[in-house]
Amino acid sequence: MTHPLPDDQRLHELSPKAYEHPADRAATAALQSIPMLDAVVRRLIEFGYERALRQYLLAGSVKLGSEQLPEVWASHRAALARLDLREVPDLYLTQFPIANAAAIGSRKPMVVINSRAFEQLDEAELRTVLGHEAAHILSDHVLYSTALLILLSLSGFGRMSVMFGLPLIAVRLALLEWFRAAELSCDRGATLVNRDPLVTCRTLMTLAGGASSRRLNLEAFVRQAAEYEEWEPGWDKLTRLQAGLMQTHAYPVRRVSELMKWVRSGEYDRVAGGEYPRRGDKADARREAGDAAEFYAERFRGFFRDAGAGIAGMGDQVAGAAERVADWLRASGRGSGGSS
């Protein structure tokens, strides 16, 4: 049964482009340009993985609703409403000792909350987590994260890249960057739900430390994030880059730092105030590719520049790979006539 969503305080027709991170936007455009990928991945999820997982959750977890933890169900619906998502995904609570949640599925997504998250987070923090998952659904991240895992696990990915004309190393780099950047995007989406950036920071602190926010100091954690970002240039930053490239999630302190940069830029206030792109707006694929080029080139040059002038040439090589991603995106944009 589909329950109607409350209509107050919606960000009407909010486009995910309003809160998406540049790397997220760029890599999503790359995935959308692979011929037939959407259709193949959706079929794979819907007729295999998704159906089996839905049966598993029905059998082994607690399905929430108006008669089962109604306050959590109401918070879930309110998070969806704020982002103007009209369909209400099923919500499950499952036994797991690590505080986390996930949005899974494709045509009919589901949201799963781990029992530890329910026990550990206060009402505002739980709303933040639910808002984060709602943002994943609005951005269709579930589909593309599945596509990423398939592409990276295929033994024939090299042959596939030649067939589609993809720059293999650069695209792989971009896809992994997107996997982490998707979390940065959805931290922004969660903040549009809770309307308090410090609540999002508090939630990330709680998830990082595994203790209730009542026992932790948010100001100290924000200073910790600043200390991480302001670490003296040198080989430590190169080590961070090497370690980070293999991770699916950005470090919590980086997520706090990235979120506050977005807030300080004024973008959060503009979107919360009603100034944002709508879902029906046509995107400028070439402009977005240019933004991606600037983001990737500066990000990777900066890492190597901080590590020292002796390896500047290596930084240019990695930045060049990133720029080739943007070149390919531009070419794809011209070939497809853009996307919305």
Short mmCIF file of N, CA and C in Angstrom, two decimals, residues 15 55 78 145 166 197-198 207 209 236 238 240 244 293 296 302 316 322:
data_model
loop_
_atom_site.label_atom_id
_atom_site.label_comp_id
_atom_site.label_asym_id
_atom_site.label_seq_id
_atom_site.Cartn_x
_atom_site.Cartn_y
_atom_site.Cartn_z
N SER A 15 16.02 18.58 -8.14
CA SER A 15 16.91 17.73 -8.92
C SER A 15 18.11 17.33 -8.06
N GLN A 55 13.15 -11.09 -0.49
CA GLN A 55 12.67 -12.27 0.22
C GLN A 55 13.46 -12.48 1.51
N ALA A 78 8.98 11.51 6.24
CA ALA A 78 9.28 12.94 6.26
C ALA A 78 10.56 13.26 5.50
N SER A 145 26.01 2.35 -8.42
CA SER A 145 26.99 1.67 -7.57
C SER A 145 27.05 0.19 -7.94
N LEU A 166 36.59 3.52 -24.10
CA LEU A 166 36.81 4.18 -22.82
C LEU A 166 38.29 4.21 -22.47
N PRO A 197 23.35 21.73 9.35
CA PRO A 197 24.62 21.08 9.01
C PRO A 197 25.33 20.47 10.22
N LEU A 198 25.16 21.08 11.39
CA LEU A 198 25.84 20.54 12.57
C LEU A 198 25.24 19.21 13.02
N LEU A 207 28.80 8.01 14.03
CA LEU A 207 29.09 6.82 13.23
C LEU A 207 30.58 6.49 13.24
N GLY A 209 32.78 7.23 15.74
CA GLY A 209 33.25 6.82 17.05
C GLY A 209 32.53 5.64 17.65
N ASP A 236 52.88 12.60 3.72
CA ASP A 236 51.68 12.10 4.38
C ASP A 236 50.45 12.28 3.49
N LEU A 238 50.41 12.33 0.23
CA LEU A 238 50.48 11.34 -0.84
C LEU A 238 50.02 9.98 -0.32
N ARG A 240 47.89 9.49 2.02
CA ARG A 240 46.43 9.58 2.11
C ARG A 240 45.78 9.29 0.76
N GLY A 244 43.33 6.29 0.07
CA GLY A 244 41.96 6.67 -0.24
C GLY A 244 41.46 6.15 -1.56
N ALA A 293 36.55 18.34 -15.27
CA ALA A 293 37.97 18.46 -15.61
C ALA A 293 38.69 19.31 -14.58
N TYR A 296 38.89 17.29 -11.11
CA TYR A 296 39.85 16.21 -11.07
C TYR A 296 41.29 16.71 -11.18
N GLY A 302 46.95 18.86 -6.69
CA GLY A 302 47.15 19.38 -5.35
C GLY A 302 47.78 18.36 -4.43
N ASP A 316 51.28 15.58 -12.63
CA ASP A 316 50.76 15.98 -13.94
C ASP A 316 50.22 14.78 -14.70
N ALA A 322 42.94 12.36 -15.47
CA ALA A 322 41.64 12.91 -15.11
C ALA A 322 41.10 13.80 -16.22
#
